[in-house]
Coordinates of C-alpha atoms in Angstrom, one line a residue:
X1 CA 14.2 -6.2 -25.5
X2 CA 13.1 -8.2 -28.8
X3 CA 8.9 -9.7 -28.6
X4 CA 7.3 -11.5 -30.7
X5 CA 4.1 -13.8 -30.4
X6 CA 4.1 -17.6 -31.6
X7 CA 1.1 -17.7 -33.7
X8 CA 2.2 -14.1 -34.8
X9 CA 4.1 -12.5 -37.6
X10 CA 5.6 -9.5 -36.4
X11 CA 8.2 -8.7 -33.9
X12 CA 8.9 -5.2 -31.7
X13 CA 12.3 -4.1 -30.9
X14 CA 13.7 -1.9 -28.0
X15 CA 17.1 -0.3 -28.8
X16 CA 19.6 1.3 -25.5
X17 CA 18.5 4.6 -26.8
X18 CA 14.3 3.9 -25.7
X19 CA 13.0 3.8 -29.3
X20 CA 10.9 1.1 -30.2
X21 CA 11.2 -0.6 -33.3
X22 CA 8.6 -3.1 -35.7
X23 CA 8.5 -4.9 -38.8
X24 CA 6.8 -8.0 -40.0
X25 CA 3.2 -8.2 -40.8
X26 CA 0.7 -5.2 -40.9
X27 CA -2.3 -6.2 -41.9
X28 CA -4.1 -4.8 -38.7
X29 CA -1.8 -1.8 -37.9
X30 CA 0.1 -3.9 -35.2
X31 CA 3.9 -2.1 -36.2
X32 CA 2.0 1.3 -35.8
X33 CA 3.5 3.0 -38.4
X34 CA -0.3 4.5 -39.1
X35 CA -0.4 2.2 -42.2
X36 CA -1.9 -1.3 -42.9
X37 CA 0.1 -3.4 -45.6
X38 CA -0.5 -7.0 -46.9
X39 CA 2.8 -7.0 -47.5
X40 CA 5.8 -8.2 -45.1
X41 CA 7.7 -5.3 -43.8
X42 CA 11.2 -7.1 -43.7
X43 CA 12.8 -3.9 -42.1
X44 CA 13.0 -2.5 -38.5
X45 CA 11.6 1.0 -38.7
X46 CA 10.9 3.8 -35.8
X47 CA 7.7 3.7 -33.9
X48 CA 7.9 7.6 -34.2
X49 CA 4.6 8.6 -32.6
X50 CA 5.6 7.4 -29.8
X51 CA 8.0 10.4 -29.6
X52 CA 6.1 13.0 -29.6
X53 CA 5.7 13.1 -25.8
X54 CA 9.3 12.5 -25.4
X55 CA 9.2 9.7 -23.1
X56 CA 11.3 6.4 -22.9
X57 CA 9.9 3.0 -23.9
X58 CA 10.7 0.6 -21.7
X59 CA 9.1 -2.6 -22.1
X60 CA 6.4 -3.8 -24.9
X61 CA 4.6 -6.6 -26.0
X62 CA 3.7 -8.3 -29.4
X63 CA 0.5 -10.4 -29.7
X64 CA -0.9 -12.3 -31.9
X65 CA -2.1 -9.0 -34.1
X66 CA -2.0 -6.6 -31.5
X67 CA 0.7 -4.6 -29.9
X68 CA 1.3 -3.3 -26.2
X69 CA 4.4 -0.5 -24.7
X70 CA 4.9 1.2 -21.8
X71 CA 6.5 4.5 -22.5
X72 CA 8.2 6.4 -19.1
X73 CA 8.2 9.9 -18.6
X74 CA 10.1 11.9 -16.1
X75 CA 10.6 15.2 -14.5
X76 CA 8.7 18.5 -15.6
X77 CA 7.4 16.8 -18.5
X78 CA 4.8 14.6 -15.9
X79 CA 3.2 17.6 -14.5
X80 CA 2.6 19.0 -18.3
X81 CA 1.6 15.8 -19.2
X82 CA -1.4 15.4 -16.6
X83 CA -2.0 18.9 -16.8
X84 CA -2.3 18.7 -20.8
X85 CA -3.9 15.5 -20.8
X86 CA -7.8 15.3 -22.0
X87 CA -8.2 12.1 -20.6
X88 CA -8.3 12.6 -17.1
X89 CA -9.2 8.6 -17.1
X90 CA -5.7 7.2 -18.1
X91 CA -4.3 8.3 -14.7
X92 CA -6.1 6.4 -11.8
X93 CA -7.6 8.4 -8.7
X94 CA -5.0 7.1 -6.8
X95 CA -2.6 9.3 -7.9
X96 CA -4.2 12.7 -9.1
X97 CA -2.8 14.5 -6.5
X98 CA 0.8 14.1 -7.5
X99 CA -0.5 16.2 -10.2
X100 CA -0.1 19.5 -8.2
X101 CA 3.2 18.3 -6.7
X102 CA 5.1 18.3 -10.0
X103 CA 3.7 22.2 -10.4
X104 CA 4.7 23.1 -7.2
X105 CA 7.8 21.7 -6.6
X106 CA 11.4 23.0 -8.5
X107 CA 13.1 19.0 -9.0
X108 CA 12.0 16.4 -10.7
X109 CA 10.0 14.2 -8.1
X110 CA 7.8 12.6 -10.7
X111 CA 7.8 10.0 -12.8
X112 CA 4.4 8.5 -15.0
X113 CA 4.1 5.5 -17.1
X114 CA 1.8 5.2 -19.6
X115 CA 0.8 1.8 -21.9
X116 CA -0.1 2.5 -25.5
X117 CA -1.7 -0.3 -27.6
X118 CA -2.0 -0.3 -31.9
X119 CA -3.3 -3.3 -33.9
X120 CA -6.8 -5.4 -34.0
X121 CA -8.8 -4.3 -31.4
X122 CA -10.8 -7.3 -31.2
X123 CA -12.3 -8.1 -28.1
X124 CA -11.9 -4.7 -27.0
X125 CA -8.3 -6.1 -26.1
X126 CA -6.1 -2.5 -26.7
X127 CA -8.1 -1.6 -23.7
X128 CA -8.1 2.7 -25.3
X129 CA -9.7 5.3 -23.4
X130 CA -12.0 6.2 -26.0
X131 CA -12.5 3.5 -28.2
X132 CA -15.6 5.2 -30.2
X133 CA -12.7 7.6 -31.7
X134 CA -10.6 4.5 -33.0
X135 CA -9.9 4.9 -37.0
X136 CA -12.5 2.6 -38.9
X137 CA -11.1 0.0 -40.7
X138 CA -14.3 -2.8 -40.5
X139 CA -16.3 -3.3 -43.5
X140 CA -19.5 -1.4 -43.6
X141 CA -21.5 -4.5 -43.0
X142 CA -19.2 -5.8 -40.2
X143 CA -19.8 -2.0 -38.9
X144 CA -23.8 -2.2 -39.0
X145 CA -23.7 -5.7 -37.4
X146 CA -21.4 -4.4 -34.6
X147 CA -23.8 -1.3 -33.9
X148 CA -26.5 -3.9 -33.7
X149 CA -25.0 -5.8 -31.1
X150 CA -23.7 -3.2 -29.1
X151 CA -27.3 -1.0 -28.9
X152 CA -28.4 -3.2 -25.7
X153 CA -26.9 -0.9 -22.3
X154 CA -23.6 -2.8 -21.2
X155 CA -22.4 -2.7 -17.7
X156 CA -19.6 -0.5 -17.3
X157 CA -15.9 -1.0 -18.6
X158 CA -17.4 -4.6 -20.0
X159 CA -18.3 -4.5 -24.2
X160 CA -21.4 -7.0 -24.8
X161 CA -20.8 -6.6 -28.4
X162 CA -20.0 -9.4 -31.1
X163 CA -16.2 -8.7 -30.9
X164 CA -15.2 -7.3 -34.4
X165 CA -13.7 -3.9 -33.7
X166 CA -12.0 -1.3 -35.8
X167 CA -8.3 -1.5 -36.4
X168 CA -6.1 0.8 -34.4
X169 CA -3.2 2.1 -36.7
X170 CA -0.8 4.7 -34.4
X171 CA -0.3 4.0 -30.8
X172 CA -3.2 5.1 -28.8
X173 CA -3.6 5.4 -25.1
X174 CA -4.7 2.8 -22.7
X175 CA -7.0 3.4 -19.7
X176 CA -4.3 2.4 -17.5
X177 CA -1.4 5.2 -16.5
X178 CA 0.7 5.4 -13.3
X179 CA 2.1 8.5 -11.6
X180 CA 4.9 7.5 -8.9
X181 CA 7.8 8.6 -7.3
X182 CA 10.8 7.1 -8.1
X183 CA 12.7 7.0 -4.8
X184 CA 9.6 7.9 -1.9
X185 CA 11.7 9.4 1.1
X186 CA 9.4 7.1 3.7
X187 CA 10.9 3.6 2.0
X188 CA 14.4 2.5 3.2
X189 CA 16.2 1.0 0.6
X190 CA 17.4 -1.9 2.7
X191 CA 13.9 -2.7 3.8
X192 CA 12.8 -2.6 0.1
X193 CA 16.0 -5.3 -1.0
X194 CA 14.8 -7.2 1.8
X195 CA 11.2 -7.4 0.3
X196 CA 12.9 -7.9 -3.3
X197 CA 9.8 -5.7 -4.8
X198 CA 10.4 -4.9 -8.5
X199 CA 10.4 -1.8 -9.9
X200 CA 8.0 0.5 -9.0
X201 CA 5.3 1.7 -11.9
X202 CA 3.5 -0.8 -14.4
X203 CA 7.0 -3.5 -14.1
X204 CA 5.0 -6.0 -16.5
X205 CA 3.2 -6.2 -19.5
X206 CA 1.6 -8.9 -22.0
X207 CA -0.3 -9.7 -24.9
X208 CA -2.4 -12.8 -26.4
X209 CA -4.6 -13.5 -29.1
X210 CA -7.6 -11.8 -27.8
X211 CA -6.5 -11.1 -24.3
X212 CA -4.0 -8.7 -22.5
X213 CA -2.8 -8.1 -19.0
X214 CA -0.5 -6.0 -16.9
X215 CA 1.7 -5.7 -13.8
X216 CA 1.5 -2.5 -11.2
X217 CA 3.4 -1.3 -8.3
X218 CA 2.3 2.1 -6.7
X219 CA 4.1 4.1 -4.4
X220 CA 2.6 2.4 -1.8
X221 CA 4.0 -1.0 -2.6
X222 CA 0.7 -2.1 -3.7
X223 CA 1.0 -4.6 -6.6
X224 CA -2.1 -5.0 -8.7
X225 CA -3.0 -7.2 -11.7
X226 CA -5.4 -6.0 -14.5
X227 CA -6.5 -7.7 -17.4
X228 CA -8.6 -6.8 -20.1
X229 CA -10.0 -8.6 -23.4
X230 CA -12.0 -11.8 -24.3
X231 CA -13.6 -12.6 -20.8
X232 CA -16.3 -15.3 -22.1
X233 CA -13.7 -18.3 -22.0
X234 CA -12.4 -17.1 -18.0
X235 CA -9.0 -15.7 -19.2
X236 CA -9.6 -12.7 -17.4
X237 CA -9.4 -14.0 -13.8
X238 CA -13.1 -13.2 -13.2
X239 CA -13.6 -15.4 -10.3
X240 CA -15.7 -13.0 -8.1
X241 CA -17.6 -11.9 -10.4
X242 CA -19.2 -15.0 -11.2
X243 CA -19.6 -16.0 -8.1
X244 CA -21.7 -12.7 -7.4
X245 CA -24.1 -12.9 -10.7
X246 CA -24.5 -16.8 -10.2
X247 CA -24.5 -16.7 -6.5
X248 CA -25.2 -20.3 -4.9
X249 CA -29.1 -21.8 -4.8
X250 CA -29.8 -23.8 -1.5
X251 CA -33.1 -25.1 -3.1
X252 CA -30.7 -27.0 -5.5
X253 CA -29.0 -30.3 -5.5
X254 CA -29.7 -31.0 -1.6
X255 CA -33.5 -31.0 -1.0
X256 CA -35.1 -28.9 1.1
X257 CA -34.0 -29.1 4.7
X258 CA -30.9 -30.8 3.9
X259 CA -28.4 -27.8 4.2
X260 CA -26.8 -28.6 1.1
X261 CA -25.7 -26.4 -1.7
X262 CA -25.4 -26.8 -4.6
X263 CA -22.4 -25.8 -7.0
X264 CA -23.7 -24.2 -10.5
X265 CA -22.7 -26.4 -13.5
X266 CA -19.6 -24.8 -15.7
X267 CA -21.8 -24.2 -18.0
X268 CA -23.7 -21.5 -16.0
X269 CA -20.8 -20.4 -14.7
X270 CA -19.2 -19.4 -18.0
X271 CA -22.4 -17.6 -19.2
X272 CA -22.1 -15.6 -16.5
X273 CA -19.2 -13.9 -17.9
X274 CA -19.1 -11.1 -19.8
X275 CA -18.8 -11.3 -23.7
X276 CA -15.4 -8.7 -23.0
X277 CA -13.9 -6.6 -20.6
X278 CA -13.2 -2.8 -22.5
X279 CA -10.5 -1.3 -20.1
X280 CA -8.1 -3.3 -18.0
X281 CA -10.1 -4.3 -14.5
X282 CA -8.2 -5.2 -11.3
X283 CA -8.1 -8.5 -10.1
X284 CA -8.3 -8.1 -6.3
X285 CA -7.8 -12.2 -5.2
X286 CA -4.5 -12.3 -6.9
X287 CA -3.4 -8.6 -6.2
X288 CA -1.1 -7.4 -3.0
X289 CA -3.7 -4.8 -1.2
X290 CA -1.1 -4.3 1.8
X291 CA 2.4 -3.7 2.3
X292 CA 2.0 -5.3 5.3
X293 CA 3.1 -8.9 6.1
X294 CA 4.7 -11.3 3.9
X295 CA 2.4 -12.7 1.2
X296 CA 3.6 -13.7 -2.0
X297 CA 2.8 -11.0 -5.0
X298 CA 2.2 -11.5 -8.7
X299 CA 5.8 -11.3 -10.1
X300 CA 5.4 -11.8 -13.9
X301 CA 2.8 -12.9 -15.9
X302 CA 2.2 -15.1 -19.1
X303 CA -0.9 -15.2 -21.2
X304 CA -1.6 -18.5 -23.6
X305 CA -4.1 -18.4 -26.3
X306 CA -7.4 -18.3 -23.9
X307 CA -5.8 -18.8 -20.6
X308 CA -3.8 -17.1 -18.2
X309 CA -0.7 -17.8 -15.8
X310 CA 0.6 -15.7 -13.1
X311 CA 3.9 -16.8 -10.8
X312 CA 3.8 -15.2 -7.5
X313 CA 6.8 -14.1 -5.6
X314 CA 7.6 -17.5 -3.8
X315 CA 7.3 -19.3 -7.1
X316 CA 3.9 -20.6 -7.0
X317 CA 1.9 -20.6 -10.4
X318 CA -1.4 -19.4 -10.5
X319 CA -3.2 -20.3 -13.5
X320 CA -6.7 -19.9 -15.4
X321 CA -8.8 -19.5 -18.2
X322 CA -9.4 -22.4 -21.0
X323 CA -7.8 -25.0 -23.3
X324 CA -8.2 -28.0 -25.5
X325 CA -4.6 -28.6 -25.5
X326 CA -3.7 -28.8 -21.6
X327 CA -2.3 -25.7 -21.3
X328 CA -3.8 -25.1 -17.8
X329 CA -1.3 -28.2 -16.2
X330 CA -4.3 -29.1 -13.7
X331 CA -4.9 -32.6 -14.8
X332 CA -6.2 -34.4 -17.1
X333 CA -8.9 -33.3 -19.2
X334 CA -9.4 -30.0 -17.0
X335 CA -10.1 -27.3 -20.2
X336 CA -11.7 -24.9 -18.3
X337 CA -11.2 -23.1 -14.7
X338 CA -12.4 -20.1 -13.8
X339 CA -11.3 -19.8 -10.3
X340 CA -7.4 -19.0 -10.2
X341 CA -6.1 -22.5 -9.2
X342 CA -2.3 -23.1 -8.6
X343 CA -0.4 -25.6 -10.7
X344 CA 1.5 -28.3 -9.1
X345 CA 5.3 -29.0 -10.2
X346 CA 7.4 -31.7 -9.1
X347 CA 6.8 -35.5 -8.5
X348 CA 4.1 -34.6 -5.3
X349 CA 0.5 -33.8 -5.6
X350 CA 0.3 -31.3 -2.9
X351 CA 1.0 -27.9 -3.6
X352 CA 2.9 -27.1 -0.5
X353 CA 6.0 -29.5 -1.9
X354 CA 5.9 -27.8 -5.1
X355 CA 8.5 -26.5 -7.3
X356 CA 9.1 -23.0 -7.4
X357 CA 9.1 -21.4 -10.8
X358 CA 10.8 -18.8 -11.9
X359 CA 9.3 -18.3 -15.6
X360 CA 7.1 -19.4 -17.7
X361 CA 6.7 -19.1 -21.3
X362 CA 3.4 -20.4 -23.8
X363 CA 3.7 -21.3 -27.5
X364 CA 0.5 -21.8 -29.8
X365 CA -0.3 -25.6 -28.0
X366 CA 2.3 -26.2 -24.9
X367 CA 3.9 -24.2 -22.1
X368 CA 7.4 -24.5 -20.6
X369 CA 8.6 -23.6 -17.2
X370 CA 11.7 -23.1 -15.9
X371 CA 12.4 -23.5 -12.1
X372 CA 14.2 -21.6 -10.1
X373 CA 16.6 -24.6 -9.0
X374 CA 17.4 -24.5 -13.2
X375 CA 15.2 -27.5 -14.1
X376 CA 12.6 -27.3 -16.7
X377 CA 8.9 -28.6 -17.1
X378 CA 6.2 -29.0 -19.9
X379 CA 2.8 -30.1 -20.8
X380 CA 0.2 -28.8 -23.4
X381 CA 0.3 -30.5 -27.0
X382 CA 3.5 -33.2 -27.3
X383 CA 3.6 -33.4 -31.1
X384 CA 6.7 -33.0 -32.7
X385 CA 8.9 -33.8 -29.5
X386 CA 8.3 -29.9 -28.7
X387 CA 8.0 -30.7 -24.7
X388 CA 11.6 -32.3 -24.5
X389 CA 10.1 -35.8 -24.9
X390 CA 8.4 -38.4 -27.1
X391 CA 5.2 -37.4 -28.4
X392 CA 2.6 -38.9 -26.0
X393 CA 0.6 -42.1 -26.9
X394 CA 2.5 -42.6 -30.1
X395 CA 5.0 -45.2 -31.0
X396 CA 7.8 -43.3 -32.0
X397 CA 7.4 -44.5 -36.1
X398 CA 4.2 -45.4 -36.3
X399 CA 2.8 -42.2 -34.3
X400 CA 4.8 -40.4 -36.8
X401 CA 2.6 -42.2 -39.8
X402 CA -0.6 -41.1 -38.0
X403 CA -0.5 -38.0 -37.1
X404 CA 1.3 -37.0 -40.9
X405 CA -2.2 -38.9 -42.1
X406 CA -4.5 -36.8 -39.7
X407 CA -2.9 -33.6 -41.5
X408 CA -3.6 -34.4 -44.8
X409 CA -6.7 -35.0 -43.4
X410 CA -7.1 -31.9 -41.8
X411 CA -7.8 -31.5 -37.8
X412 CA -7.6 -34.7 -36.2
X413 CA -10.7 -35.5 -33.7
X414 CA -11.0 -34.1 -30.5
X415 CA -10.3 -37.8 -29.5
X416 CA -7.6 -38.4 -30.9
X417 CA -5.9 -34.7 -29.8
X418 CA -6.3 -35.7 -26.6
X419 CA -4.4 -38.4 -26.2
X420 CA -1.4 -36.6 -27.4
X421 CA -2.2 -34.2 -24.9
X422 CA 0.5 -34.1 -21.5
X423 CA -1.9 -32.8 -18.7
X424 CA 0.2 -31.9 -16.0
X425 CA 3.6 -30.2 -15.8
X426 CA 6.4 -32.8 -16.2
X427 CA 9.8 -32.6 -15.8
X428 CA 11.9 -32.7 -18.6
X429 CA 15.0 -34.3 -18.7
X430 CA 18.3 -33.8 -20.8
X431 CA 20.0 -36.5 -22.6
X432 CA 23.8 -34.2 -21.6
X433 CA 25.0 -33.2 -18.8
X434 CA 23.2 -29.4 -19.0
X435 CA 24.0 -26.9 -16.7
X436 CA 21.1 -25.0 -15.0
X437 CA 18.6 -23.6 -16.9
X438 CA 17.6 -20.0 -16.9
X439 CA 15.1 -19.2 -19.5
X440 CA 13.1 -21.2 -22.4
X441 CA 11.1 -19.8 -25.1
X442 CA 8.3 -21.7 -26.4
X443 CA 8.0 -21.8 -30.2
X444 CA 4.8 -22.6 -32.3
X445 CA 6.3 -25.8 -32.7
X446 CA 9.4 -26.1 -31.1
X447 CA 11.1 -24.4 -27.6
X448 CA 14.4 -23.6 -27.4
X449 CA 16.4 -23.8 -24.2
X450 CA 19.3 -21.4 -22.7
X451 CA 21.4 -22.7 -19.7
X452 CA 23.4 -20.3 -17.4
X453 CA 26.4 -21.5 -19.0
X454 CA 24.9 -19.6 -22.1
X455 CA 24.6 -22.7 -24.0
X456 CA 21.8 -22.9 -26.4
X457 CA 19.3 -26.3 -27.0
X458 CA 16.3 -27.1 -28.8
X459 CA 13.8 -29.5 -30.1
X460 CA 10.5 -30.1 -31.7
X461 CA 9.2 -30.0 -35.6
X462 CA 11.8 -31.0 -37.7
X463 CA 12.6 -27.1 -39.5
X464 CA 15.5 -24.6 -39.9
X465 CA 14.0 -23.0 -36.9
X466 CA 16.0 -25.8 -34.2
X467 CA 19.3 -24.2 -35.8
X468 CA 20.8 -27.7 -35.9
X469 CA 21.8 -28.1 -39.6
X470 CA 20.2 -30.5 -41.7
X471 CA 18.1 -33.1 -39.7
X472 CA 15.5 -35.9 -41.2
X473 CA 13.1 -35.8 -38.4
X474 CA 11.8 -34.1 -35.4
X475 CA 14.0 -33.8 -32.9
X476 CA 12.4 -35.0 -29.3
X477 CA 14.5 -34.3 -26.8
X478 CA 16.7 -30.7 -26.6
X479 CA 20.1 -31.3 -28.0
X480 CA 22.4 -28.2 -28.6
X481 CA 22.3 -26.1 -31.7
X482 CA 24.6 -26.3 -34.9
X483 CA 28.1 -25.9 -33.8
X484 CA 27.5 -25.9 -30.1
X485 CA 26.3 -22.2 -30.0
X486 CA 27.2 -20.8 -26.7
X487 CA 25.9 -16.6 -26.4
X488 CA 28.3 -16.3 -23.5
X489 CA 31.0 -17.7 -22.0
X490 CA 31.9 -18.4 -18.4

């Protein structure tokens, strides 16, 4: 597996063998190589704390400045592990008695993963299990003003300080760590197709700017969501907990005797969130509690730069958080939902027609998705033709002349942003005769395309990066790359 963040500068690497790989930038620690560099580190090197334990790595992600892995281990090494391990914490209740069953019994029953996290800790966004014991890397001053902010008594698992944190250099561990048994004698493996669960364990992971979030199955077949990070801009999912510090006021909005009630104003509502939340919290509204019946699950997950998607088993998208630049897809001018509210794809309003998705991937300003029928979709930003289409509201010369005028300027208005802005998912459509889509990776100005055919497309900001030779201007609708690249054949 290769990751790497849009607005980022360093990419991780997972080779056959389990052993995770980094270079790029390392100004806050983020390739984990217990070092911070202002220079670029232009080659691939060994994660090598991360073998100490000898465990596997099997999935990571790469934010913005931060890095996330989840490293398997199996067999007798589990039952040393938990009954090693000083920090009872990582490994939820849930599963503490498996502890005793890997001591007892003679085979390898067992099997834990654990996420690690190295980089800018931000936001409290690593989500450690101790992060007092992080290695300082703040200025004294930023260090004195943190203390300040942090002396007031915080609820617990949320950080109320002013978000500069120390810089985590070598892999640390994350409160979050799942013991499970690989192959549970009480499941049937044909009833398990039939429910086309994923793998059981922590089966997704993901980073943002200043936000991160996972994916867990137990042996139960629960599947839970937990996020951790920035909460004050609703990217955490923290619906319910609003609703209980806000609560509703009957006295409000109605009159007295009316039986009206009134709705708090966004603006109350996002004071009522916490500043950060420390170590990763479940979200129970969009988590599977039962194994029983039928409803959809969170499959996968995708974090933007303050906002938050998650597509449930039967395709549906779930989305929140915030953004200037329409990321959310729920209409125009919507920036801000708290509430998990499911976008709508396809030519109908209502939710129950909608296209199922079967990814979804953010760059710095616009999203893409990919349907499970092989069409695609976009919204966000449309500069630069990066959503497949002509940027929105512009002639296609003249918009060109404005918007190179509003960056020599510097930031254009908030006005004038917005009405480049494409609010709601629409569907993109291909000047050639594509075959079906199956995955898109959204750029910080550009997306590139990949069809099952294995043919590769892009477009947006006229650069190097479309891989289409030399081209004089942006390219707004996805044509295939250089030589008609194809990573497979048929």
């Amino acid at each position: 597996k290769v990751s790497a963040h849009p607005s980022g500068s360093h990419v991780l690497l997972i080779s056959r063998e389990a052993l995770l790989f980094s270079y790029g930038r390392n100004q806050h620690g983020q390739l984990g190589n217990g070092r911070q560099e202002e220079h670029f580190v232009q080659h691939p090197a060994i994660v090598t704390p991360l073998l100490e334990n000898g465990g596997k790595t099997i999935d990571c992600a790469a934010g913005v400045n931060h890095s996330l892995v989840i490293v398997q281990t199996v067999g007798e090494r589990v039952g040393h592990l938990l009954k090693h391990s000083n920090r009872p914490s990582a490994v939820p209740k849930r599963v503490q008695s498996l502890s005793s069953l890997s001591e007892n019994s003679s085979s390898p029953t067992l099997a834990h993963h654990q996420v690690y996290a190295f980089g800018r800790n931000d936001y409290m966004k690593l989500g450690l299990n101790d992060p007092s014991s992080a290695p300082s890397a703040a200025s004294p001053k930023q260090r004195s003003r943190k203390n300040r902010g942090n002396s007031a008594t915080a609820q617990p698992g949320v950080k109320e300080g002013n978000g500069l944190e120390d810089d985590v250099l070598l892999p640390r561990s994350v409160r979050l760590g799942v013991t499970f048994t690989p192959c549970p004698r009480d499941y049937r493996e044909e009833e398990e197709g039939s429910l086309d669960l994923p793998r059981r364990g922590i089966f997704a992971i993901a980073a943002s700017d200043h936000h991160s979030a996972a994916l867990v199955r137990t042996d139960a077949g629960l599947i839970e969501l937990y996020t951790w990070g920035k909460a004050s801009r609703g990217a955490l999912g923290l619906g319910s907990h609003v609703r209980e510090v806000v609560g509703l006021d009957p006295r409000r909005g109605g009159g007295e005797g009316t039986g009206k009630i009134a709705k708090p104003t966004l603006k109350k509502r996002l004071s009522a969130l916490p500043r950060a939340v420390a170590i990763p919290n479940i979200i129970q509204s969009l988590s599977k509690r039962s194994v029983e019946g039928r409803r959809a699950y969170p499959s996968s997950i995708s974090l933007g730069p303050e906002c938050t998607s998650v597509i449930l088993s039967d395709g549906k998208v779930i989305t929140f958080g915030s953004s200037s630049s329409g990321l959310l897809g729920l209409g125009k001018d919507v920036e801000t939902m708290i509430e998990p509210t499911e976008i709508t794809f396809g030519p109908s309003s209502s939710p129950a027609a909608s296209t199922p998705i079967a990814n979804i991937s953010y760059g710095s300003r616009h999203v893409i998705a990919i349907a499970k029928d092989g069409s695609a979709f976009s919204w966000g930003l449309s500069d630069h033709g990066r959503l497949g289409c002509r940027p929105q509201g512009q002639d296609l010369l003249k918009g060109v002349q404005i918007l190179k005028q509003a960056e020599k300027k510097g930031r254009s208005s908030k006005s004038e942003k917005r009405k480049r802005v494409i609010w709601t998912p629409r569907k993109i459509h291909f000047q050639e005769n594509v075959p079906a889509l199956v995955e898109a990776c959204a750029g910080f100005d550009n997306t590139v395309f990949l069809s099952e055919a294995g043919d590769v497309l892009s477009c947006g900001r006229m650069s190097g990066q479309l891989g289409q030779g030399e081209i004089m201007s942006d390219v707004h609708h996805p044509a295939p790359m250089f030589g008609g690249l194809r990573l497979w054949h048929n």
